[in-house]
mmCIF file of C-alpha atoms in Angstrom:
data_model
loop_
_atom_site.group_PDB
_atom_site.id
_atom_site.type_symbol
_atom_site.label_atom_id
_atom_site.label_comp_id
_atom_site.label_asym_id
_atom_site.label_seq_id
_atom_site.Cartn_x
_atom_site.Cartn_y
_atom_site.Cartn_z
ATOM 1 C CA MET A 1 81.609 70.371 85.491
ATOM 2 C CA ASN A 2 81.942 66.901 87.095
ATOM 3 C CA VAL A 3 82.310 66.230 90.829
ATOM 4 C CA MET A 4 86.100 65.888 90.650
ATOM 5 C CA LYS A 5 86.506 69.246 88.955
ATOM 6 C CA LYS A 6 84.168 70.887 91.454
ATOM 7 C CA CYS A 7 86.246 69.533 94.340
ATOM 8 C CA LEU A 8 89.474 70.737 92.776
ATOM 9 C CA VAL A 9 88.067 74.199 92.155
ATOM 10 C CA ALA A 10 86.885 74.332 95.773
ATOM 11 C CA ILE A 11 90.404 73.513 96.961
ATOM 12 C CA CYS A 12 91.826 76.295 94.798
ATOM 13 C CA LEU A 13 89.311 78.807 96.133
ATOM 14 C CA LEU A 14 90.111 77.762 99.698
ATOM 15 C CA ALA A 15 93.809 78.387 99.090
ATOM 16 C CA VAL A 16 93.123 81.831 97.657
ATOM 17 C CA CYS A 17 90.872 82.766 100.594
ATOM 18 C CA ALA A 18 93.623 81.747 103.012
ATOM 19 C CA LEU A 19 96.056 84.343 101.672
ATOM 20 C CA PRO A 20 97.029 87.052 104.183
ATOM 21 C CA VAL A 21 94.596 89.950 104.418
ATOM 22 C CA THR A 22 96.557 93.155 104.862
ATOM 23 C CA ALA A 23 94.459 95.817 103.140
ATOM 24 C CA ALA A 24 92.899 96.920 106.425
ATOM 25 C CA THR A 25 96.161 96.951 108.350
ATOM 26 C CA VAL A 26 97.569 100.334 109.394
ATOM 27 C CA VAL A 27 101.357 100.095 109.634
ATOM 28 C CA ILE A 28 102.572 102.216 112.539
ATOM 29 C CA GLN A 29 106.246 101.305 112.114
ATOM 30 C CA ASP A 30 107.963 98.974 109.659
ATOM 31 C CA TYR A 31 111.462 100.514 109.987
ATOM 32 C CA GLU A 32 111.886 100.807 106.222
ATOM 33 C CA ALA A 33 112.515 104.548 106.536
ATOM 34 C CA GLY A 34 113.835 104.503 110.116
ATOM 35 C CA GLY A 35 112.895 107.214 112.595
ATOM 36 C CA ALA A 36 110.004 107.484 115.049
ATOM 37 C CA PRO A 37 107.913 105.999 116.445
ATOM 38 C CA PHE A 38 109.461 103.122 118.424
ATOM 39 C CA ASP A 39 113.075 104.042 117.755
ATOM 40 C CA LEU A 40 114.378 105.094 121.185
ATOM 41 C CA ASP A 41 117.062 103.505 123.333
ATOM 42 C CA PRO A 42 115.825 100.685 125.629
ATOM 43 C CA ASN A 43 116.946 102.746 128.652
ATOM 44 C CA PHE A 44 115.084 105.900 127.581
ATOM 45 C CA SER A 45 112.151 105.359 129.943
ATOM 46 C CA GLY A 46 112.534 105.675 133.697
ATOM 47 C CA SER A 47 110.251 102.644 133.998
ATOM 48 C CA THR A 48 112.983 100.433 132.542
ATOM 49 C CA SER A 49 114.979 98.542 135.169
ATOM 50 C CA GLY A 50 117.543 95.768 135.438
ATOM 51 C CA ILE A 51 119.469 96.347 132.191
ATOM 52 C CA LEU A 52 122.841 97.993 131.613
ATOM 53 C CA PRO A 53 123.411 101.363 129.890
ATOM 54 C CA SER A 54 125.135 99.402 127.111
ATOM 55 C CA SER A 55 121.722 98.119 126.006
ATOM 56 C CA ALA A 56 120.907 99.606 122.613
ATOM 57 C CA ILE A 57 118.694 99.715 119.543
ATOM 58 C CA ALA A 58 119.892 99.376 115.953
ATOM 59 C CA LEU A 59 118.391 98.891 112.513
ATOM 60 C CA VAL A 60 119.308 95.564 110.932
ATOM 61 C CA ALA A 61 118.751 94.120 107.465
ATOM 62 C CA ASP A 62 116.360 91.396 108.609
ATOM 63 C CA GLY A 63 112.776 92.557 108.142
ATOM 64 C CA VAL A 64 109.503 90.659 108.055
ATOM 65 C CA GLY A 65 108.444 89.037 104.813
ATOM 66 C CA GLY A 66 111.311 90.278 102.694
ATOM 67 C CA SER A 67 111.249 93.873 103.948
ATOM 68 C CA THR A 68 114.677 95.417 104.272
ATOM 69 C CA GLN A 69 114.902 96.480 107.933
ATOM 70 C CA ALA A 70 113.823 95.740 111.489
ATOM 71 C CA SER A 71 114.783 97.076 114.901
ATOM 72 C CA GLU A 72 117.213 95.029 116.961
ATOM 73 C CA LEU A 73 117.081 95.542 120.713
ATOM 74 C CA THR A 74 120.211 94.399 122.533
ATOM 75 C CA LEU A 75 119.180 94.029 126.170
ATOM 76 C CA ASN A 76 122.118 93.473 128.511
ATOM 77 C CA ASP A 77 121.299 92.208 131.974
ATOM 78 C CA ASP A 78 122.633 94.240 134.902
ATOM 79 C CA PRO A 79 124.405 91.744 137.210
ATOM 80 C CA ALA A 80 123.896 94.131 140.134
ATOM 81 C CA SER A 81 120.126 93.712 139.796
ATOM 82 C CA ALA A 82 118.987 90.147 140.464
ATOM 83 C CA GLY A 83 115.673 88.636 139.471
ATOM 84 C CA GLY A 84 115.306 89.618 135.839
ATOM 85 C CA TRP A 85 114.577 92.936 134.141
ATOM 86 C CA ILE A 86 111.935 94.930 132.286
ATOM 87 C CA THR A 87 112.238 97.365 129.381
ATOM 88 C CA ARG A 88 109.601 99.944 128.500
ATOM 89 C CA PHE A 89 110.234 100.477 124.792
ATOM 90 C CA VAL A 90 108.367 103.752 124.345
ATOM 91 C CA ALA A 91 106.803 105.021 121.138
ATOM 92 C CA ASN A 92 108.535 108.400 121.223
ATOM 93 C CA GLY A 93 109.944 111.097 123.475
ATOM 94 C CA ALA A 94 106.470 112.296 124.421
ATOM 95 C CA GLY A 95 105.847 108.872 125.917
ATOM 96 C CA HIS A 96 103.153 107.808 123.461
ATOM 97 C CA PHE A 97 102.153 107.699 119.819
ATOM 98 C CA VAL A 98 99.850 110.691 119.757
ATOM 99 C CA VAL A 99 97.606 109.555 116.898
ATOM 100 C CA GLY A 100 94.656 107.771 118.488
ATOM 101 C CA VAL A 101 93.297 104.483 117.156
ATOM 102 C CA PRO A 102 89.763 103.131 117.690
ATOM 103 C CA THR A 103 89.234 100.616 120.476
ATOM 104 C CA THR A 104 88.176 97.862 118.101
ATOM 105 C CA GLY A 105 90.379 95.454 116.207
ATOM 106 C CA TYR A 106 93.906 94.564 117.243
ATOM 107 C CA ILE A 107 97.268 96.147 117.900
ATOM 108 C CA GLY A 108 100.473 94.187 117.758
ATOM 109 C CA PHE A 109 103.833 93.543 116.170
ATOM 110 C CA ARG A 110 106.112 90.793 114.983
ATOM 111 C CA ALA A 111 109.151 89.716 116.954
ATOM 112 C CA LYS A 112 112.022 87.313 116.470
ATOM 113 C CA LEU A 113 114.073 85.672 119.226
ATOM 114 C CA ASP A 114 116.809 83.104 118.707
ATOM 115 C CA GLN A 115 116.636 79.720 120.404
ATOM 116 C CA ALA A 116 119.700 80.616 122.480
ATOM 117 C CA TYR A 117 117.443 82.829 124.619
ATOM 118 C CA ALA A 118 114.719 80.243 125.232
ATOM 119 C CA GLY A 119 115.666 79.900 128.898
ATOM 120 C CA LEU A 120 114.703 83.510 129.614
ATOM 121 C CA GLY A 121 110.987 82.962 129.168
ATOM 122 C CA LEU A 122 110.857 86.434 127.615
ATOM 123 C CA GLU A 123 107.432 88.113 127.665
ATOM 124 C CA VAL A 124 105.993 91.101 125.812
ATOM 125 C CA GLY A 125 102.972 93.350 126.240
ATOM 126 C CA PHE A 126 101.580 96.382 124.381
ATOM 127 C CA ALA A 127 100.735 99.416 126.550
ATOM 128 C CA VAL A 128 98.149 102.031 125.571
ATOM 129 C CA ASP A 129 97.060 105.369 126.992
ATOM 130 C CA ASP A 130 93.375 104.804 127.701
ATOM 131 C CA PRO A 131 92.227 108.326 128.392
ATOM 132 C CA GLY A 132 93.628 109.597 131.651
ATOM 133 C CA THR A 133 95.339 106.323 132.550
ATOM 134 C CA ALA A 134 97.303 103.434 131.023
ATOM 135 C CA ASP A 135 96.581 99.766 130.450
ATOM 136 C CA ILE A 136 98.721 97.029 128.984
ATOM 137 C CA GLY A 137 98.135 93.779 127.145
ATOM 138 C CA ILE A 138 98.441 90.567 129.119
ATOM 139 C CA PRO A 139 101.969 89.134 128.831
ATOM 140 C CA LYS A 140 102.659 86.885 125.871
ATOM 141 C CA THR A 141 105.670 84.581 125.900
ATOM 142 C CA VAL A 142 108.022 85.165 122.983
ATOM 143 C CA ILE A 143 108.678 81.999 121.005
ATOM 144 C CA ALA A 144 112.440 81.494 120.853
ATOM 145 C CA ASP A 145 112.807 79.714 117.522
ATOM 146 C CA GLY A 146 114.530 82.286 115.314
ATOM 147 C CA GLN A 147 111.336 82.907 113.334
ATOM 148 C CA TRP A 148 109.185 85.996 112.973
ATOM 149 C CA ARG A 149 106.084 85.570 115.147
ATOM 150 C CA LEU A 150 102.993 87.723 115.537
ATOM 151 C CA TYR A 151 101.968 89.068 118.970
ATOM 152 C CA GLN A 152 98.745 91.050 119.148
ATOM 153 C CA TRP A 153 95.986 92.103 121.540
ATOM 154 C CA ASN A 154 92.269 92.620 120.961
ATOM 155 C CA LEU A 155 91.287 96.137 122.008
ATOM 156 C CA ALA A 156 87.646 95.076 122.351
ATOM 157 C CA ASP A 157 88.338 92.088 124.628
ATOM 158 C CA ASP A 158 88.903 92.966 128.297
ATOM 159 C CA SER A 159 90.479 89.554 128.916
ATOM 160 C CA ASP A 160 93.423 90.688 126.759
ATOM 161 C CA TRP A 161 94.280 93.575 129.135
ATOM 162 C CA THR A 162 95.661 94.251 132.581
ATOM 163 C CA THR A 163 96.845 97.277 134.545
ATOM 164 C CA PHE A 164 100.057 99.186 133.945
ATOM 165 C CA ASP A 165 100.932 98.384 137.567
ATOM 166 C CA ALA A 166 100.896 94.653 136.802
ATOM 167 C CA TYR A 167 104.148 95.200 134.899
ATOM 168 C CA TYR A 168 105.769 98.238 136.495
ATOM 169 C CA GLY A 169 104.668 98.321 140.133
ATOM 170 C CA SER A 170 102.525 100.718 142.119
ATOM 171 C CA SER A 171 101.904 103.754 139.948
ATOM 172 C CA GLY A 172 98.132 103.786 140.272
ATOM 173 C CA LEU A 173 97.709 103.520 136.508
ATOM 174 C CA GLY A 174 95.160 101.393 134.714
ATOM 175 C CA ASN A 175 92.088 99.346 135.527
ATOM 176 C CA GLY A 176 92.656 96.435 133.146
ATOM 177 C CA THR A 177 89.902 97.435 130.714
ATOM 178 C CA ILE A 178 89.834 99.633 127.626
ATOM 179 C CA ASP A 179 87.272 102.341 128.397
ATOM 180 C CA GLY A 180 87.752 105.077 125.801
ATOM 181 C CA ALA A 181 86.577 105.292 122.203
ATOM 182 C CA THR A 182 90.217 105.687 121.142
ATOM 183 C CA VAL A 183 93.613 104.932 122.661
ATOM 184 C CA GLU A 184 97.126 106.218 122.043
ATOM 185 C CA LEU A 185 99.983 103.752 121.733
ATOM 186 C CA ASP A 186 102.361 104.123 124.655
ATOM 187 C CA SER A 187 105.024 101.436 124.590
ATOM 188 C CA ILE A 188 106.011 97.804 124.276
ATOM 189 C CA ALA A 189 106.994 96.059 127.502
ATOM 190 C CA ILE A 190 109.724 93.410 127.316
ATOM 191 C CA ARG A 191 110.495 91.462 130.463
ATOM 192 C CA THR A 192 111.999 88.343 131.999
ATOM 193 C CA ALA A 193 111.940 86.989 135.532
ATOM 194 C CA VAL A 194 115.436 85.497 135.277
ATOM 195 C CA ASP A 195 118.859 87.042 134.740
ATOM 196 C CA GLY A 196 120.406 87.014 131.287
ATOM 197 C CA ASP A 197 120.995 89.020 128.124
ATOM 198 C CA ALA A 198 118.691 88.997 125.099
ATOM 199 C CA VAL A 199 118.654 90.233 121.524
ATOM 200 C CA LEU A 200 115.086 90.784 120.333
ATOM 201 C CA LEU A 201 114.072 91.872 116.834
ATOM 202 C CA ILE A 202 110.830 93.831 116.373
ATOM 203 C CA ASP A 203 109.116 94.811 113.134
ATOM 204 C CA ASP A 204 105.724 95.441 111.549
ATOM 205 C CA ILE A 205 104.065 97.302 114.431
ATOM 206 C CA VAL A 206 100.448 97.529 113.307
ATOM 207 C CA TYR A 207 96.884 98.441 114.172
ATOM 208 C CA ASP A 208 94.454 96.082 112.455
ATOM 209 C CA PRO A 209 90.904 97.485 112.503
ATOM 210 C CA ALA A 210 89.492 94.511 110.596
ATOM 211 C CA GLY A 211 90.430 91.934 113.217
ATOM 212 C CA ARG A 212 93.077 89.297 113.667
ATOM 213 C CA ILE A 213 95.515 89.010 110.784
ATOM 214 C CA ILE A 214 94.935 85.763 108.891
ATOM 215 C CA PRO A 215 97.992 83.461 108.970
ATOM 216 C CA GLU A 216 99.835 82.563 105.832
ATOM 217 C CA PRO A 217 98.449 79.482 104.062
ATOM 218 C CA THR A 218 100.170 76.195 104.778
ATOM 219 C CA THR A 219 102.507 74.662 102.268
ATOM 220 C CA GLY A 220 100.216 71.654 101.981
ATOM 221 C CA LEU A 221 97.196 73.764 101.095
ATOM 222 C CA LEU A 222 99.070 75.620 98.370
ATOM 223 C CA LEU A 223 100.397 72.333 97.028
ATOM 224 C CA MET A 224 96.868 70.910 96.819
ATOM 225 C CA ALA A 225 95.714 74.039 95.026
ATOM 226 C CA ALA A 226 98.528 73.803 92.501
ATOM 227 C CA MET A 227 97.804 70.111 91.878
ATOM 228 C CA GLY A 228 94.126 70.882 91.461
ATOM 229 C CA MET A 229 94.750 73.570 88.859
ATOM 230 C CA ALA A 230 97.124 71.286 86.989
ATOM 231 C CA LEU A 231 94.566 68.468 86.869
ATOM 232 C CA VAL A 232 91.814 70.785 85.677
ATOM 233 C CA ARG A 233 94.049 72.087 82.886
ATOM 234 C CA ARG A 234 95.028 68.528 81.898
ATOM 235 C CA ASN A 235 91.398 67.399 81.726
ATOM 236 C CA ARG A 236 90.602 70.360 79.487
ATOM 237 C CA ALA A 237 93.435 69.522 77.097
#
């Protein structure tokens, strides 16, 4: 095999290795069958504040990666409450997803927010029950571009975590570190510091024990791989 062919084969192998790795991912909720967990009204939790009772959840035909459904959270700002709002989108009526997951790897979800809501500076965080208390992932700003984006937190990295109080006020919960061998999934926090409505789509809530999910390969990389394979086949002809 000459140098050119070796280079082309290397490009092809690189493209294959860049494909998403999902075998180790545990899907907690993908909304394909509906139901719990993470299916309750945005106002279900008493920790939610600043949104109207008209706020709601619905299943919509707009899932991640060609899946059929996602949850759509319509979050209507309460004009009587100035200075933004926060929603505690709980896992279920018991307040948490009772199946524990190890405190290694990542937990997260995908979310979609239209550009019309860019001015809200919407933030999300994932809360866990870390035995006897509760901690929550540091806030991540939701990208308002109408695309599905991944938001996840490393359970083994203390810099990814803060206290429950940092979001919801003085409850005495959390120390900003994950201490237990396992955690239970409590809720997803959705918040903004300014007044305004939002419609946020959430899907593909996952625990990834193998580490950060590898992004999809770029179009350019796949194109190079395809060209490489074509050239190899032509040279063999």
